[in-house]
Each structure stands twice: as C-alpha cells, then as structure tokens.
Amino acid sequence: MGDRTHLENIQAIERRISTGGRKQLNGLVELFPFLQATSPLVVLQAVQSLRTIFTELIRMRDVGLALQEIDPASKDGTKLLKYREWLLARYTAFQNALFELLRSPEPGIQVPAFNTVMHLLHHESAAATASGHPKFWNRNLFVNAITYAFNNKHCSDALLHCIEGYAKKHGDIMLRLFDTLSELVQQFHELECAKSAQVEHFQI
C-alpha cells in the first residue's frame, strides 16, 4: 500500500471523526499506527490529523482540565468521567508519540513534532483561561518535550533553532526553558556523581 493510499485513509478517518463528533472518536485508535510508518509523509499527515482533532477537543474542554470540572455525583457525572478518562489516555498516547518523534533522525520530523507540542500547550492554556484558570500551564508536557529534544543524539540544528525561536518570541517560554534546562543539568550532575561514587566503591 503506497503513501497516497495511506494519506487518503488518514484524511478520511479525520473527516469521519470531525463530522461525526464524539460517536466517532473510536477512530482515534485507527490513526496511531500511522505515527510509526516508515514514510515521513505518512507520519506527518497522522500528526497533523491528530493535532487537528485534539485541538478541537481541547476547545470543547474534553481534555486538558476537563477531569477537574466533573462532578461524579451528578446525573451524568460517572459516564462523562469514564469518557474523558478514555480520551485522556488517547491524548497522553499522542503526547508520548510526539516525544518519540522528537528523537527521529529526521529534522523534518523533529520540528513538526515540537511545533505540535507547542500548539497543544497554547490551546490548553487558552481553554483553561476561558474556563477561569488563567495561570494553567501543562508543565509536564513542556518539560518532557524539552527533555526528549535535548537528550537525543539526533537533535538537529533545525530543532534547536525552532526552540530558540519560541524562546525569543515569548518571554514566558524563555523562563520555562531556562528552568527546565537547569533541572536537566542538575539531573545530569547527580547522575555523574552517582556513577563516580560507584566507581570509587568498586576500586576499594
């Protein structure tokens, strides 16, 4: 099956989900295998389709802070909670897939993956602000993305330039990036100290 067929299938699944609403969200699981395709074109189309779908779900407040807004004791609370927990698992799986794509040896994969992470962060924050939580920031998503990006032998100049661009454009991103890198340096230092201690112990 060639790239064209895969691309058409991805787009068809996206249209089905986008027009069918919640009843068609099981189609999400059909998109995930395409993220592991050998063709960069197929991978990028899958990323774009999942990005589009999850952006709308964030706007609808079905992911993000959604679980915190449910009253399990309400009439439909339990059913809604189960739905959003299932959806959160799919959203988390998408984030994990993006982290792995940041380790791709292809800059043409790394940069769109990081751009998608930043896109999701922006829309999560915007939805949270609209819900009365203006200070919300998905720190784990940002920290993991930066960690995967820098802890990677294939980290490209294009990806570094992309990250630098966000930092220069947004002062808050610069501060968060600095904090994250400081944590990574500290973790590396602690790891090296632990290794040295083990070597010294062995020599004794």
mmCIF file of C-alpha atoms in Angstrom:
data_model
loop_
_atom_site.group_PDB
_atom_site.id
_atom_site.type_symbol
_atom_site.label_atom_id
_atom_site.label_comp_id
_atom_site.label_asym_id
_atom_site.label_seq_id
_atom_site.Cartn_x
_atom_site.Cartn_y
_atom_site.Cartn_z
ATOM 1 C CA MET A 1 0.000 0.000 0.000
ATOM 2 C CA GLY A 2 1.599 3.265 -1.138
ATOM 3 C CA ASP A 3 1.874 6.632 0.568
ATOM 4 C CA ARG A 4 -1.041 8.066 -1.383
ATOM 5 C CA THR A 5 -3.405 5.385 -0.105
ATOM 6 C CA HIS A 6 -2.215 5.853 3.473
ATOM 7 C CA LEU A 7 -2.618 9.623 3.211
ATOM 8 C CA GLU A 8 -6.131 9.258 1.854
ATOM 9 C CA ASN A 9 -7.033 6.816 4.628
ATOM 10 C CA ILE A 10 -5.747 9.195 7.315
ATOM 11 C CA GLN A 11 -7.665 12.108 5.864
ATOM 12 C CA ALA A 12 -10.821 10.008 5.603
ATOM 13 C CA ILE A 13 -10.566 8.980 9.260
ATOM 14 C CA GLU A 14 -10.030 12.606 10.289
ATOM 15 C CA ARG A 15 -13.105 13.714 8.341
ATOM 16 C CA ARG A 16 -15.185 10.936 9.879
ATOM 17 C CA ILE A 17 -14.186 11.968 13.391
ATOM 18 C CA SER A 18 -14.527 15.692 12.739
ATOM 19 C CA THR A 19 -18.022 15.384 11.288
ATOM 20 C CA GLY A 20 -19.267 12.557 13.495
ATOM 21 C CA GLY A 21 -18.460 14.087 16.866
ATOM 22 C CA ARG A 22 -17.995 12.007 19.993
ATOM 23 C CA LYS A 23 -19.665 8.951 18.479
ATOM 24 C CA GLN A 24 -16.765 8.607 16.021
ATOM 25 C CA LEU A 25 -13.880 9.148 18.435
ATOM 26 C CA ASN A 26 -13.019 5.448 18.453
ATOM 27 C CA GLY A 27 -11.468 6.283 15.109
ATOM 28 C CA LEU A 28 -8.589 7.863 17.026
ATOM 29 C CA VAL A 29 -7.069 4.431 17.601
ATOM 30 C CA GLU A 30 -7.005 3.902 13.827
ATOM 31 C CA LEU A 31 -4.695 6.891 13.397
ATOM 32 C CA PHE A 32 -1.998 5.933 15.889
ATOM 33 C CA PRO A 33 -0.370 3.138 13.822
ATOM 34 C CA PHE A 34 0.378 5.699 11.093
ATOM 35 C CA LEU A 35 2.657 7.545 13.539
ATOM 36 C CA GLN A 36 5.075 4.616 13.256
ATOM 37 C CA ALA A 37 5.091 4.476 9.465
ATOM 38 C CA THR A 38 8.402 4.437 7.626
ATOM 39 C CA SER A 39 7.294 7.240 5.315
ATOM 40 C CA PRO A 40 7.794 10.758 6.740
ATOM 41 C CA LEU A 41 4.836 11.988 4.662
ATOM 42 C CA VAL A 42 2.510 9.486 6.304
ATOM 43 C CA VAL A 43 3.829 10.254 9.788
ATOM 44 C CA LEU A 44 3.410 13.992 9.301
ATOM 45 C CA GLN A 45 -0.134 13.600 7.966
ATOM 46 C CA ALA A 46 -1.040 11.480 11.004
ATOM 47 C CA VAL A 47 0.458 14.099 13.312
ATOM 48 C CA GLN A 48 -1.478 16.859 11.558
ATOM 49 C CA SER A 49 -4.772 14.963 11.689
ATOM 50 C CA LEU A 50 -4.404 14.085 15.375
ATOM 51 C CA ARG A 51 -3.352 17.648 16.118
ATOM 52 C CA THR A 52 -6.486 18.982 14.419
ATOM 53 C CA ILE A 53 -8.766 16.571 16.272
ATOM 54 C CA PHE A 54 -7.234 17.144 19.713
ATOM 55 C CA THR A 55 -7.212 20.913 19.205
ATOM 56 C CA GLU A 56 -10.973 20.788 18.789
ATOM 57 C CA LEU A 57 -11.337 18.502 21.814
ATOM 58 C CA ILE A 58 -9.295 20.952 23.887
ATOM 59 C CA ARG A 59 -11.526 23.781 22.679
ATOM 60 C CA MET A 60 -14.568 21.738 23.707
ATOM 61 C CA ARG A 61 -12.885 21.185 27.115
ATOM 62 C CA ASP A 62 -12.970 17.408 26.744
ATOM 63 C CA VAL A 63 -9.231 17.224 27.503
ATOM 64 C CA GLY A 64 -6.930 19.487 29.487
ATOM 65 C CA LEU A 65 -8.558 20.492 32.750
ATOM 66 C CA ALA A 66 -11.685 18.549 31.802
ATOM 67 C CA LEU A 67 -11.448 15.891 34.517
ATOM 68 C CA GLN A 68 -11.310 18.514 37.259
ATOM 69 C CA GLU A 69 -14.609 20.008 36.101
ATOM 70 C CA ILE A 70 -16.682 16.834 36.513
ATOM 71 C CA ASP A 71 -18.952 16.188 39.489
ATOM 72 C CA PRO A 72 -19.110 12.357 39.749
ATOM 73 C CA ALA A 73 -22.207 12.684 41.899
ATOM 74 C CA SER A 74 -24.156 14.445 39.151
ATOM 75 C CA LYS A 75 -26.630 12.629 36.911
ATOM 76 C CA ASP A 76 -24.204 12.079 34.036
ATOM 77 C CA GLY A 77 -21.011 12.511 36.040
ATOM 78 C CA THR A 78 -19.826 8.892 36.067
ATOM 79 C CA LYS A 79 -20.464 8.381 32.364
ATOM 80 C CA LEU A 80 -18.740 11.643 31.467
ATOM 81 C CA LEU A 81 -15.815 10.813 33.734
ATOM 82 C CA LYS A 82 -15.248 7.470 32.019
ATOM 83 C CA TYR A 83 -15.442 9.111 28.592
ATOM 84 C CA ARG A 84 -12.923 11.792 29.482
ATOM 85 C CA GLU A 85 -10.583 9.314 31.181
ATOM 86 C CA TRP A 86 -10.592 7.246 27.990
ATOM 87 C CA LEU A 87 -9.975 10.366 25.940
ATOM 88 C CA LEU A 88 -7.176 11.482 28.255
ATOM 89 C CA ALA A 89 -5.453 8.125 27.712
ATOM 90 C CA ARG A 90 -5.587 8.706 23.936
ATOM 91 C CA TYR A 91 -4.311 12.266 24.364
ATOM 92 C CA THR A 92 -1.449 11.055 26.559
ATOM 93 C CA ALA A 93 -0.599 8.415 23.954
ATOM 94 C CA PHE A 94 -0.411 11.154 21.313
ATOM 95 C CA GLN A 95 1.903 13.218 23.500
ATOM 96 C CA ASN A 96 4.156 10.187 24.074
ATOM 97 C CA ALA A 97 4.250 9.568 20.340
ATOM 98 C CA LEU A 98 5.333 13.181 19.787
ATOM 99 C CA PHE A 99 8.140 12.731 22.318
ATOM 100 C CA GLU A 100 9.395 9.713 20.389
ATOM 101 C CA LEU A 101 9.216 11.643 17.116
ATOM 102 C CA LEU A 102 11.488 14.266 18.665
ATOM 103 C CA ARG A 103 14.113 11.511 18.690
ATOM 104 C CA SER A 104 13.736 10.877 14.989
ATOM 105 C CA PRO A 105 16.955 11.304 12.996
ATOM 106 C CA GLU A 106 14.952 13.408 10.527
ATOM 107 C CA PRO A 107 14.804 17.178 11.223
ATOM 108 C CA GLY A 108 11.688 17.229 9.057
ATOM 109 C CA ILE A 109 10.004 15.064 11.694
ATOM 110 C CA GLN A 110 11.540 16.655 14.801
ATOM 111 C CA VAL A 111 10.444 20.223 14.070
ATOM 112 C CA PRO A 112 6.765 19.487 13.277
ATOM 113 C CA ALA A 113 6.607 17.299 16.395
ATOM 114 C CA PHE A 114 7.895 20.127 18.587
ATOM 115 C CA ASN A 115 5.628 22.658 16.873
ATOM 116 C CA THR A 116 2.689 20.380 17.627
ATOM 117 C CA VAL A 117 3.638 20.202 21.310
ATOM 118 C CA MET A 118 3.764 23.997 21.490
ATOM 119 C CA HIS A 119 0.467 24.231 19.606
ATOM 120 C CA LEU A 120 -1.215 21.938 22.138
ATOM 121 C CA LEU A 121 0.282 23.888 25.046
ATOM 122 C CA HIS A 122 -1.048 27.150 23.624
ATOM 123 C CA HIS A 123 -4.563 25.815 23.129
ATOM 124 C CA GLU A 124 -4.633 24.115 26.534
ATOM 125 C CA SER A 125 -3.680 27.401 28.184
ATOM 126 C CA ALA A 126 -6.238 29.340 26.131
ATOM 127 C CA ALA A 127 -9.023 26.897 27.031
ATOM 128 C CA ALA A 128 -8.015 26.990 30.699
ATOM 129 C CA THR A 129 -8.052 30.799 30.693
ATOM 130 C CA ALA A 130 -11.538 30.768 29.179
ATOM 131 C CA SER A 131 -12.570 28.400 31.978
ATOM 132 C CA GLY A 132 -11.287 30.711 34.698
ATOM 133 C CA HIS A 133 -7.804 29.198 35.127
ATOM 134 C CA PRO A 134 -5.516 31.848 33.563
ATOM 135 C CA LYS A 135 -2.352 30.520 35.209
ATOM 136 C CA PHE A 136 -2.665 26.950 33.933
ATOM 137 C CA TRP A 137 0.379 25.559 32.135
ATOM 138 C CA ASN A 138 0.906 21.895 31.267
ATOM 139 C CA ARG A 139 4.388 21.786 32.718
ATOM 140 C CA ASN A 140 4.819 18.033 32.271
ATOM 141 C CA LEU A 141 4.153 18.259 28.544
ATOM 142 C CA PHE A 142 6.677 21.065 28.106
ATOM 143 C CA VAL A 143 9.372 19.513 30.309
ATOM 144 C CA ASN A 144 9.086 16.114 28.643
ATOM 145 C CA ALA A 145 9.290 17.657 25.183
ATOM 146 C CA ILE A 146 12.434 19.607 26.070
ATOM 147 C CA THR A 147 13.956 16.563 27.755
ATOM 148 C CA TYR A 148 13.365 14.338 24.737
ATOM 149 C CA ALA A 149 14.630 17.049 22.396
ATOM 150 C CA PHE A 150 17.937 17.631 24.175
ATOM 151 C CA ASN A 151 18.556 14.091 25.422
ATOM 152 C CA ASN A 152 18.872 12.924 21.855
ATOM 153 C CA LYS A 153 21.950 12.189 19.754
ATOM 154 C CA HIS A 154 19.952 13.167 16.656
ATOM 155 C CA CYS A 155 18.969 16.612 17.976
ATOM 156 C CA SER A 156 19.265 18.764 14.853
ATOM 157 C CA ASP A 157 20.220 22.394 14.312
ATOM 158 C CA ALA A 158 16.757 22.894 12.836
ATOM 159 C CA LEU A 159 15.117 21.713 16.071
ATOM 160 C CA LEU A 160 17.394 23.877 18.214
ATOM 161 C CA HIS A 161 16.625 26.874 16.013
ATOM 162 C CA CYS A 162 12.910 26.125 16.367
ATOM 163 C CA ILE A 163 13.127 26.011 20.174
ATOM 164 C CA GLU A 164 15.234 29.171 20.206
ATOM 165 C CA GLY A 165 12.588 30.898 18.088
ATOM 166 C CA TYR A 166 9.871 30.190 20.646
ATOM 167 C CA ALA A 167 12.114 31.353 23.479
ATOM 168 C CA LYS A 168 12.939 34.647 21.748
ATOM 169 C CA LYS A 169 9.338 35.332 20.811
ATOM 170 C CA HIS A 170 7.758 34.510 24.175
ATOM 171 C CA GLY A 171 9.374 35.689 27.394
ATOM 172 C CA ASP A 172 7.470 33.157 29.500
ATOM 173 C CA ILE A 173 8.741 30.339 27.273
ATOM 174 C CA MET A 174 12.289 31.619 27.773
ATOM 175 C CA LEU A 175 11.907 31.437 31.562
ATOM 176 C CA ARG A 176 10.343 27.981 31.458
ATOM 177 C CA LEU A 177 13.029 26.760 29.088
ATOM 178 C CA PHE A 178 15.746 28.088 31.397
ATOM 179 C CA ASP A 179 14.155 26.377 34.409
ATOM 180 C CA THR A 180 13.824 23.098 32.526
ATOM 181 C CA LEU A 181 17.402 23.149 31.269
ATOM 182 C CA SER A 182 18.615 23.946 34.780
ATOM 183 C CA GLU A 183 16.790 20.872 36.056
ATOM 184 C CA LEU A 184 18.289 18.727 33.309
ATOM 185 C CA VAL A 185 21.802 19.945 34.124
ATOM 186 C CA GLN A 186 21.216 19.189 37.808
ATOM 187 C CA GLN A 187 19.922 15.704 36.995
ATOM 188 C CA PHE A 188 22.940 15.060 34.770
ATOM 189 C CA HIS A 189 25.281 16.248 37.527
ATOM 190 C CA GLU A 190 23.616 13.974 40.089
ATOM 191 C CA LEU A 191 23.828 11.033 37.685
ATOM 192 C CA GLU A 192 27.528 11.628 37.043
ATOM 193 C CA CYS A 193 28.182 11.920 40.782
ATOM 194 C CA ALA A 194 26.376 8.639 41.370
ATOM 195 C CA LYS A 195 28.457 6.945 38.664
ATOM 196 C CA SER A 196 31.677 8.297 40.181
ATOM 197 C CA ALA A 197 30.659 7.034 43.621
ATOM 198 C CA GLN A 198 30.024 3.576 42.210
ATOM 199 C CA VAL A 199 33.442 3.507 40.504
ATOM 200 C CA GLU A 200 35.221 4.621 43.681
ATOM 201 C CA HIS A 201 33.384 1.981 45.702
ATOM 202 C CA PHE A 202 34.377 -0.683 43.189
ATOM 203 C CA GLN A 203 38.052 0.334 43.325
ATOM 204 C CA ILE A 204 38.096 -0.011 47.106
#
